[in-house]
Coordinates of C-alpha atoms and ligand atoms in Angstrom, one line a residue:
M1 CA 5.6 -62.6 -188.3
W2 CA 4.5 -66.0 -186.8
W3 CA 4.5 -64.9 -183.1
I4 CA 1.5 -62.6 -183.6
N5 CA -0.7 -65.6 -184.1
K6 CA 0.9 -67.5 -181.3
K7 CA 0.5 -64.9 -178.6
D8 CA -1.4 -67.1 -176.2
V9 CA 1.0 -70.0 -176.5
L10 CA 3.9 -67.6 -175.8
L11 CA 2.1 -65.9 -172.8
D12 CA 1.6 -69.4 -171.4
I13 CA 5.3 -70.3 -171.9
A14 CA 6.3 -67.0 -170.3
S15 CA 4.1 -67.7 -167.3
K16 CA 6.1 -70.9 -166.6
T17 CA 9.6 -69.7 -167.3
S18 CA 11.7 -66.7 -166.4
N19 CA 13.5 -66.1 -169.7
C20 CA 13.1 -68.1 -172.8
I21 CA 14.0 -68.1 -176.5
V22 CA 11.2 -69.8 -178.3
Y23 CA 11.7 -71.0 -181.9
N24 CA 9.0 -71.8 -184.4
K25 CA 9.9 -74.9 -186.4
K26 CA 7.5 -73.9 -189.2
S27 CA 9.2 -70.6 -189.7
I28 CA 12.6 -72.4 -190.3
E29 CA 10.9 -74.8 -192.7
K30 CA 9.3 -72.0 -194.6
S31 CA 12.5 -70.1 -195.1
I32 CA 14.3 -73.3 -196.3
T33 CA 11.4 -74.1 -198.7
K34 CA 11.6 -70.6 -200.2
L35 CA 15.3 -70.9 -200.8
K36 CA 14.9 -74.3 -202.3
E37 CA 12.5 -72.9 -204.9
I38 CA 15.3 -71.0 -206.5
E39 CA 16.3 -73.2 -209.4
S40 CA 19.8 -71.9 -209.9
I41 CA 20.9 -72.7 -206.3
D42 CA 22.5 -76.1 -206.6
R43 CA 23.4 -76.5 -202.9
L44 CA 22.5 -74.8 -199.7
F45 CA 24.6 -74.8 -196.6
Y46 CA 23.5 -73.3 -193.2
A47 CA 26.0 -70.9 -191.6
M48 CA 25.8 -72.5 -188.2
K49 CA 27.4 -69.6 -186.3
A50 CA 23.9 -68.0 -186.6
N51 CA 22.5 -70.6 -184.2
F52 CA 24.0 -73.9 -183.1
N53 CA 21.1 -75.2 -181.0
P54 CA 21.4 -79.0 -181.7
E55 CA 17.7 -79.4 -182.4
I56 CA 17.8 -76.6 -184.9
L57 CA 20.8 -78.2 -186.6
Q58 CA 18.8 -81.5 -186.8
I59 CA 15.8 -79.8 -188.4
I60 CA 18.0 -78.2 -191.0
N61 CA 19.8 -81.5 -191.6
E62 CA 16.5 -83.2 -192.2
Y63 CA 15.9 -80.8 -195.1
G64 CA 19.1 -81.9 -196.7
L65 CA 21.1 -78.8 -196.2
G66 CA 24.8 -78.8 -195.6
F67 CA 26.6 -76.8 -192.9
E68 CA 29.1 -74.0 -193.2
C69 CA 31.5 -73.9 -190.2
V70 CA 33.9 -71.1 -189.2
S71 CA 35.9 -73.0 -186.6
T72 CA 36.9 -76.6 -185.8
G73 CA 34.8 -76.2 -182.6
E74 CA 31.7 -75.8 -184.8
I75 CA 32.6 -78.9 -186.8
K76 CA 33.0 -80.9 -183.6
H77 CA 29.7 -79.6 -182.3
L78 CA 28.1 -80.7 -185.5
Y79 CA 29.5 -84.2 -185.1
E80 CA 28.0 -84.3 -181.6
S81 CA 24.6 -82.9 -182.7
I82 CA 24.3 -85.0 -185.9
P83 CA 26.4 -88.1 -185.2
N84 CA 26.1 -89.7 -188.6
I85 CA 26.6 -86.6 -190.6
D86 CA 28.2 -87.0 -194.0
K87 CA 31.5 -85.0 -194.1
K88 CA 30.7 -84.0 -197.7
K89 CA 27.9 -81.8 -196.2
I90 CA 30.4 -79.7 -194.2
I91 CA 32.4 -76.8 -195.5
Y92 CA 34.9 -74.9 -193.4
T93 CA 35.5 -71.2 -193.9
P94 CA 38.1 -70.1 -191.5
N95 CA 39.6 -66.6 -191.2
F96 CA 43.1 -66.1 -189.7
A97 CA 42.9 -69.6 -188.2
A98 CA 45.9 -71.3 -186.8
R99 CA 47.9 -73.8 -188.9
D100 CA 46.8 -76.7 -186.8
D101 CA 43.1 -76.0 -187.6
Y102 CA 43.8 -76.3 -191.4
I103 CA 45.8 -79.5 -190.8
W104 CA 42.9 -80.9 -188.7
A105 CA 40.3 -80.1 -191.3
M106 CA 42.2 -81.3 -194.3
S107 CA 43.1 -84.5 -192.6
N108 CA 39.5 -85.0 -191.7
Q109 CA 38.5 -84.6 -195.4
I110 CA 36.5 -81.4 -194.8
M111 CA 36.3 -79.0 -197.7
V112 CA 38.4 -75.9 -196.7
T113 CA 38.0 -72.4 -198.1
V114 CA 41.3 -70.6 -197.9
D115 CA 40.9 -66.8 -197.5
N116 CA 44.5 -65.6 -197.6
L117 CA 47.7 -66.2 -199.6
Y118 CA 49.6 -66.8 -196.4
P119 CA 48.6 -70.5 -195.8
L120 CA 49.4 -71.4 -199.4
I121 CA 52.8 -69.6 -199.3
K122 CA 53.9 -70.7 -195.8
W123 CA 52.2 -74.1 -195.4
P124 CA 51.8 -75.5 -198.9
E125 CA 52.4 -79.1 -197.6
I126 CA 48.9 -79.0 -196.0
F127 CA 47.2 -78.4 -199.3
K128 CA 49.5 -80.1 -201.8
N129 CA 47.7 -82.5 -204.3
K130 CA 44.4 -81.6 -202.6
E131 CA 41.2 -79.7 -203.5
I132 CA 40.3 -76.4 -201.9
M133 CA 38.1 -73.4 -202.4
I134 CA 39.3 -69.8 -202.1
R135 CA 37.5 -66.8 -200.7
I136 CA 37.7 -63.8 -202.9
D137 CA 37.2 -60.3 -201.8
P138 CA 35.2 -58.8 -204.7
G139 CA 36.4 -55.3 -203.6
K140 CA 33.0 -54.1 -202.5
G141 CA 30.9 -55.1 -199.5
D142 CA 27.6 -54.2 -198.1
G143 CA 25.4 -54.9 -195.1
H144 CA 23.3 -53.6 -192.2
H145 CA 26.2 -52.1 -190.3
D146 CA 29.9 -51.3 -191.0
H147 CA 30.9 -54.2 -188.7
V148 CA 29.2 -56.8 -190.9
I149 CA 30.6 -55.6 -194.2
T150 CA 33.1 -58.2 -195.2
G151 CA 34.4 -56.9 -198.6
G152 CA 36.8 -54.1 -199.4
S153 CA 40.4 -53.4 -198.3
F154 CA 39.4 -52.3 -194.8
S155 CA 37.8 -55.7 -194.2
K156 CA 40.0 -58.5 -192.9
F157 CA 38.3 -61.1 -195.1
G158 CA 39.1 -62.6 -198.5
I159 CA 41.8 -62.6 -201.2
P160 CA 41.9 -59.4 -203.2
L161 CA 41.5 -59.8 -207.0
S162 CA 45.0 -58.5 -207.4
D163 CA 46.4 -61.7 -205.7
V164 CA 44.5 -64.1 -208.0
E165 CA 47.4 -64.5 -210.4
Q166 CA 49.7 -65.5 -207.5
I167 CA 47.1 -68.0 -206.4
I168 CA 47.1 -69.6 -209.8
E169 CA 50.9 -69.9 -209.8
L170 CA 50.9 -71.4 -206.3
S171 CA 48.1 -73.9 -207.2
K172 CA 50.2 -75.0 -210.2
K173 CA 53.4 -75.3 -208.3
Y174 CA 51.8 -77.5 -205.6
N175 CA 49.2 -79.2 -207.7
I176 CA 46.3 -77.8 -205.6
S177 CA 43.0 -77.9 -207.4
I178 CA 40.9 -74.8 -206.8
I179 CA 37.5 -76.2 -207.3
G180 CA 35.5 -73.4 -205.9
L181 CA 35.3 -69.6 -205.6
H182 CA 33.7 -68.2 -202.5
V183 CA 32.5 -64.8 -201.5
H184 CA 30.6 -63.5 -198.5
S185 CA 30.3 -59.8 -198.9
G186 CA 28.3 -59.0 -195.8
S187 CA 25.2 -59.6 -193.8
G188 CA 21.7 -58.2 -194.6
I189 CA 22.4 -57.2 -198.2
K190 CA 19.1 -55.7 -199.5
N191 CA 20.4 -54.5 -202.8
I192 CA 19.8 -57.2 -205.5
S193 CA 22.3 -55.6 -207.9
I194 CA 25.2 -56.1 -205.4
W195 CA 24.4 -59.8 -205.4
L196 CA 24.3 -60.0 -209.1
D197 CA 27.5 -58.0 -209.6
T198 CA 29.3 -60.3 -207.2
A199 CA 27.9 -63.4 -208.9
K200 CA 29.0 -62.0 -212.3
K201 CA 32.5 -61.3 -211.0
L202 CA 32.9 -64.8 -209.7
L203 CA 31.5 -66.4 -212.8
E204 CA 33.9 -64.4 -215.0
L205 CA 36.8 -65.3 -212.7
S206 CA 36.0 -68.9 -212.9
K207 CA 37.0 -68.8 -216.6
L208 CA 40.6 -68.1 -215.5
L209 CA 40.9 -71.0 -213.2
N210 CA 40.7 -74.4 -214.9
D211 CA 39.4 -76.5 -212.0
V212 CA 36.6 -74.3 -210.8
E213 CA 33.3 -76.1 -210.6
I214 CA 31.5 -74.1 -207.9
I215 CA 30.8 -70.6 -207.0
N216 CA 29.7 -70.0 -203.4
L217 CA 27.9 -66.7 -202.9
G218 CA 28.0 -66.9 -199.2
G219 CA 25.3 -65.7 -196.8
G220 CA 23.8 -62.3 -196.2
I221 CA 20.2 -62.6 -197.4
P222 CA 18.3 -60.2 -195.3
I223 CA 15.1 -60.6 -193.2
K224 CA 12.4 -58.1 -192.4
E225 CA 13.4 -56.1 -189.3
K226 CA 10.4 -53.8 -188.7
L227 CA 6.8 -54.9 -188.7
E228 CA 5.9 -52.3 -191.3
E229 CA 8.9 -53.1 -193.6
K230 CA 8.6 -54.9 -196.9
E231 CA 10.1 -58.4 -197.1
F232 CA 13.2 -58.9 -199.2
D233 CA 12.0 -59.9 -202.7
L234 CA 13.5 -63.4 -202.8
C235 CA 11.4 -64.2 -205.9
T236 CA 12.9 -61.5 -208.1
F237 CA 16.3 -62.2 -206.6
G238 CA 15.9 -65.9 -207.6
K239 CA 14.7 -65.1 -211.1
K240 CA 17.6 -62.8 -211.8
L241 CA 20.1 -65.4 -210.5
N242 CA 18.4 -68.0 -212.7
N243 CA 18.9 -65.8 -215.8
L244 CA 22.6 -65.2 -214.9
K245 CA 23.2 -68.8 -214.4
T246 CA 21.9 -69.9 -217.9
S247 CA 25.2 -69.0 -219.6
F248 CA 27.3 -70.9 -217.0
K249 CA 25.5 -74.3 -216.9
S250 CA 28.6 -76.3 -215.9
I251 CA 29.2 -74.2 -212.7
E252 CA 27.3 -75.1 -209.5
M253 CA 26.0 -72.2 -207.5
W254 CA 26.1 -72.6 -203.7
F255 CA 24.7 -70.3 -200.9
E256 CA 25.3 -70.5 -197.2
P257 CA 22.8 -68.3 -195.4
G258 CA 22.4 -68.1 -191.6
R259 CA 20.1 -65.3 -190.7
Y260 CA 17.6 -65.9 -193.5
I261 CA 17.0 -69.5 -192.3
V262 CA 16.7 -69.0 -188.6
G263 CA 16.5 -65.2 -187.8
E264 CA 12.7 -64.8 -187.8
S265 CA 12.1 -68.2 -186.2
G266 CA 13.1 -67.1 -182.7
V267 CA 11.6 -64.7 -180.1
I268 CA 12.8 -63.9 -176.6
T269 CA 10.2 -63.9 -173.9
T270 CA 11.1 -62.1 -170.7
H271 CA 9.5 -60.0 -168.0
V272 CA 9.5 -56.4 -166.8
T273 CA 11.6 -56.0 -163.7
Q274 CA 11.2 -52.3 -162.9
T275 CA 10.4 -49.0 -164.5
K276 CA 12.0 -45.6 -164.1
Q277 CA 11.6 -42.0 -165.2
K278 CA 14.4 -39.4 -165.3
D279 CA 13.3 -36.0 -166.6
N280 CA 11.6 -36.9 -169.8
Y281 CA 13.3 -40.2 -170.3
K282 CA 11.2 -43.3 -169.5
Y283 CA 13.0 -46.6 -168.9
I284 CA 11.5 -50.1 -168.9
G285 CA 13.8 -52.7 -167.4
I286 CA 13.6 -56.3 -168.4
D287 CA 15.2 -59.4 -167.2
I288 CA 17.6 -60.0 -170.1
G289 CA 20.1 -57.6 -171.5
M290 CA 23.2 -57.5 -173.7
N291 CA 24.2 -60.8 -172.2
V292 CA 21.5 -62.4 -174.3
L293 CA 21.0 -59.9 -177.1
I294 CA 24.2 -58.1 -177.9
R295 CA 23.3 -57.0 -181.5
P296 CA 21.8 -53.6 -180.6
A297 CA 25.0 -52.7 -178.6
L298 CA 27.3 -54.2 -181.2
Y299 CA 25.7 -53.0 -184.4
G300 CA 22.9 -50.7 -183.4
S301 CA 20.5 -53.4 -184.7
Y302 CA 16.8 -53.0 -184.5
H303 CA 14.7 -55.7 -182.9
E304 CA 11.0 -55.3 -182.6
I305 CA 10.0 -55.3 -178.9
V306 CA 6.4 -55.6 -177.7
N307 CA 4.6 -55.8 -174.4
L308 CA 2.8 -59.1 -175.1
T309 CA 0.6 -58.8 -172.0
K310 CA -0.7 -55.5 -173.2
Y311 CA -0.4 -56.1 -176.9
N312 CA -3.6 -54.2 -177.9
H313 CA -3.2 -51.3 -175.5
K314 CA -2.6 -47.8 -176.8
H315 CA 1.1 -47.0 -177.3
T316 CA 1.1 -43.7 -175.3
N317 CA 4.7 -43.6 -174.1
Q318 CA 8.1 -43.1 -175.6
V319 CA 10.5 -45.5 -173.8
S320 CA 13.9 -47.1 -173.8
I321 CA 13.9 -50.8 -173.1
V322 CA 17.0 -51.7 -171.0
G323 CA 18.5 -54.8 -169.5
P324 CA 20.0 -55.4 -166.0
I325 CA 23.7 -55.5 -167.1
C326 CA 26.1 -53.0 -165.6
E327 CA 26.9 -51.2 -168.9
S328 CA 25.4 -48.0 -170.3
G329 CA 25.2 -49.7 -173.6
D330 CA 22.8 -52.2 -172.3
K331 CA 19.9 -50.8 -174.2
L332 CA 17.8 -53.1 -176.3
G333 CA 15.5 -50.5 -177.9
E334 CA 15.4 -46.8 -177.8
N335 CA 12.6 -44.3 -178.5
R336 CA 10.0 -47.0 -178.8
A337 CA 6.2 -46.3 -178.6
F338 CA 5.0 -48.4 -175.8
P339 CA 1.8 -48.9 -173.7
D340 CA 1.7 -48.2 -169.9
T341 CA 3.7 -51.1 -168.6
D342 CA 3.9 -52.8 -165.2
E343 CA 6.3 -55.1 -163.4
G344 CA 5.8 -58.7 -164.5
D345 CA 4.4 -57.9 -168.0
V346 CA 5.7 -60.3 -170.6
I347 CA 8.0 -58.6 -173.1
L348 CA 8.7 -60.2 -176.5
I349 CA 11.8 -59.4 -178.6
A350 CA 11.5 -60.5 -182.2
N351 CA 14.0 -61.9 -184.8
A352 CA 16.0 -63.6 -182.1
G353 CA 16.7 -66.8 -184.0
A354 CA 20.0 -65.7 -185.4
Y355 CA 23.1 -64.3 -183.7
V356 CA 21.3 -64.1 -180.3
S357 CA 21.8 -67.4 -178.4
S358 CA 25.1 -68.0 -180.3
M359 CA 26.4 -64.6 -179.3
S360 CA 25.1 -64.7 -175.7
S361 CA 27.6 -64.6 -172.9
D362 CA 28.1 -65.2 -169.2
Y363 CA 28.7 -61.5 -168.6
N364 CA 27.5 -60.5 -165.1
L365 CA 26.9 -64.2 -164.5
R366 CA 23.3 -64.1 -165.4
E367 CA 21.6 -67.4 -166.2
K368 CA 21.2 -68.0 -170.0
P369 CA 17.6 -68.3 -171.2
K370 CA 16.1 -71.7 -171.8
E371 CA 15.5 -72.6 -175.5
L372 CA 12.4 -74.2 -176.7
I373 CA 11.0 -75.2 -180.1
I374 CA 7.3 -75.1 -180.8
Ligands
PLP401 C1 28.4 -65.4 -191.2 C2 28.6 -66.0 -192.5 C3 27.6 -66.4 -193.3 C4 26.1 -66.2 -192.9 O1 25.8 -64.9 -193.0 P1 24.2 -64.5 -192.7 O2 24.2 -63.0 -192.8 O3 23.8 -65.0 -191.4 O4 23.5 -65.1 -193.9 C5 27.9 -67.1 -194.4 N1 29.2 -67.3 -194.8 C6 30.2 -66.9 -194.1 C7 31.6 -67.1 -194.5 C8 30.0 -66.2 -192.9 O5 31.0 -65.8 -192.2

């Protein structure tokens, strides 16, 4: 992880700021380069809900990626952040959005992915004689937590395979070209065979729909969470995708990762506010909480947390690292081995590039951290 070699720079930043999210440009560039090395991926879109910092959007744009947006607000933010952006680089993947949002996107020539029969049955005039993509629920999802699994009947996303026939009928009736099949089965999918099964399903399905030119396999490529963990084998993943693709040469394969591109690039730097011991439980309080990093409370996510000031000291304590928010769930890490820690020590929280700033809130009216790119 890049921040280990940038310890002194980060300590210097922390000495001048209270709370900060520091992004490493090279880390973003490295992730993009790795993805681009996979031959069978024809186009890459960045899922901007992961992080919509304008400078980050600009870096990603310079690498030629498109953008996947889940709301009209995201599209408008993109227009502001990258004023001359080509609309062909934007795809819109709404879920249970209002009718007006579809009207706005279609009339702005944005490629829309429809993920329910309802809009096609109730509002066909919006899509008549136009091109769309549809989001398929392959029937099986996966991910790092139940809340991020987006396939299967209990998930609110996607059109089940059993509705595909009806989709074909509707598309004929209203002259709608379904040019792409989309799937996003979850976030942090480590099992390569799940990816391949999904890709196979979509490729097979594409044979039933005359206009399909694209399959979009969504996001969900995992990053390394713990320091000692092995990295996701993107190379093997790529090779297997390449093999699969050889028999479907006329179909374009798209991906729209968020976390993989920016997740590792960001770290939070903050300070120790107070410490506490209750019976055998030791608490280390820091100056940010679930207002900045909600993922541990929301999904039980693991983020590496280190005392940067005392990085090489012996980890002789078992502690919980907690924030200042008035909620019992405001715990950022539990049962962590930690050195003896003092007020003012700099604490670093890793993997804060994705779903941290974009999910942060004004809860308890604490100031949001500054964001900086190095
Ligand atoms: C969130 C999302 C993504 C990105 O997921 P990651 O796990 O960040 O890669 C891609 N596509 C859709 C439709 C999404 O909702």
